[in-house]
Amino acid sequence: MKWTDSEITPFLHSRYGYLLMSLTAVAAVAYAAFSTVLPVIDTPVLTGFAHASEWIHAKPLQLLGGIVLAVATSLLLVGVNKQYNVVRGLSLLYAAMYLVFTAATPVIMANLSGGAVMAVVWLLSLIPLFSSFQNPLATRRVFITFCIVSAGCLLFMPVAALIYIPVYFAGCAQMRCLNLKCFLAALIGIVTTLWILFWLDIEGLVAINMSWKPSWPPVRLDSGMLPFYAAVAVTIVCGGLFGMFNLIKIYSYNARARANNGFITLSAVVTVALIFADSANAAAYVPLLNVCAAIQTGHFFSINNHRKSYIGIFVVLAAYASLYCWNV
């Protein structure tokens, strides 16, 4: 069967293209997990809660857990986009790109990690946050948003990730719902999460670690993880370039779409800053970086959905296939 230009591009955006890329990513990570020795991602968390890598010790179950979490993130991304139409057009490319980006660094997808859980937490928090647009009475939604994000930062992320909390205040301002009532609801949401953790008092769960200090020089790279850093750098460049191209089109969207995309862009910028400022724990921020970069990449190719645009998609896929081979 000979494929034409008019058939390849729609296929890559379709559910069948999503399924093909997803299965390929999962198979590639499974092969890497059993053919090479992948290090365990073990970043310090803010509380005494057990790190995600310690939940399951058996290697096959760790692999299964990492894959399930990555696929769940991809599907949740589809659900959020269907609800709020962040990526315009009938395309699932953005969800497939998340799995492609993550599979390029098998150490991320083959293990349970706090960063992967935080990517799910971030997507879940978008539901109440985006639904509060231009609703100054959306105190319950703001409360739930800050409960979710503060729990994610406290239980799964290093101390530097607390910077995400001010980001959500900026997000409320972008949603045009930040008044005194919503501000107090956000503070109560944070305090409620802390109160629940103190009330549970499970084996040092509330032993908050505030010993983190910015290192100098801020970026300290492990020479043995050069392929991993290369994949992260390509993702940063990819997300940044496509994001800048998307801005031209996003300016023509309505206020709600601009606010939604603006928060995603802000989250991506802060995540990149954390990767550099807290480079020792860079792996903890990569899943969320992949989510934001996948949205920008999928959005770009959805906007520029031409007959020959599959060439650009194949270039991106080839780049990440090369990064995967390097990491393996």
mmCIF file of C-alpha atoms in Angstrom, residues 81 84-90 133-134 176 242-243 245-262 264-265 295-305:
data_model
loop_
_atom_site.group_PDB
_atom_site.id
_atom_site.type_symbol
_atom_site.label_atom_id
_atom_site.label_comp_id
_atom_site.label_asym_id
_atom_site.label_seq_id
_atom_site.Cartn_x
_atom_site.Cartn_y
_atom_site.Cartn_z
ATOM 1 C CA ASN A 81 -7.644 19.193 26.280
ATOM 2 C CA TYR A 84 -10.750 23.151 27.722
ATOM 3 C CA ASN A 85 -9.612 22.981 24.075
ATOM 4 C CA VAL A 86 -6.032 24.026 24.808
ATOM 5 C CA VAL A 87 -4.723 22.490 21.576
ATOM 6 C CA ARG A 88 -7.006 23.509 18.736
ATOM 7 C CA GLY A 89 -8.001 20.981 16.104
ATOM 8 C CA LEU A 90 -8.840 17.282 16.029
ATOM 9 C CA PHE A 133 -12.019 31.645 34.627
ATOM 10 C CA GLN A 134 -13.707 35.017 35.246
ATOM 11 C CA ARG A 176 -9.202 36.744 36.407
ATOM 12 C CA PHE A 242 7.280 25.815 19.060
ATOM 13 C CA GLY A 243 5.900 27.848 21.955
ATOM 14 C CA PHE A 245 5.703 30.227 17.052
ATOM 15 C CA ASN A 246 2.393 29.398 18.728
ATOM 16 C CA LEU A 247 2.207 32.789 20.435
ATOM 17 C CA ILE A 248 1.420 34.477 17.125
ATOM 18 C CA LYS A 249 -1.689 32.348 16.707
ATOM 19 C CA ILE A 250 -2.664 32.301 20.394
ATOM 20 C CA TYR A 251 -2.990 36.101 20.395
ATOM 21 C CA SER A 252 -5.974 35.688 18.059
ATOM 22 C CA TYR A 253 -7.762 33.319 20.461
ATOM 23 C CA ASN A 254 -10.379 34.426 22.976
ATOM 24 C CA ALA A 255 -9.429 35.579 26.466
ATOM 25 C CA ARG A 256 -10.020 32.207 28.084
ATOM 26 C CA ALA A 257 -7.814 30.322 25.624
ATOM 27 C CA ARG A 258 -5.067 32.931 26.032
ATOM 28 C CA ALA A 259 -5.234 32.595 29.818
ATOM 29 C CA ASN A 260 -5.073 28.779 29.672
ATOM 30 C CA ASN A 261 -2.117 28.779 27.300
ATOM 31 C CA GLY A 262 -0.455 31.541 29.283
ATOM 32 C CA ILE A 264 0.962 26.463 30.600
ATOM 33 C CA THR A 265 3.736 28.662 29.222
ATOM 34 C CA ILE A 295 1.471 20.559 24.329
ATOM 35 C CA GLN A 296 3.478 23.211 22.482
ATOM 36 C CA THR A 297 4.709 20.724 19.864
ATOM 37 C CA GLY A 298 1.269 19.251 19.251
ATOM 38 C CA HIS A 299 -0.263 22.736 19.140
ATOM 39 C CA PHE A 300 2.251 23.879 16.532
ATOM 40 C CA PHE A 301 1.592 20.962 14.192
ATOM 41 C CA SER A 302 -2.152 21.251 14.783
ATOM 42 C CA ILE A 303 -2.069 24.924 13.755
ATOM 43 C CA ASN A 304 0.203 24.165 10.797
ATOM 44 C CA ASN A 305 -1.663 21.075 9.653
#
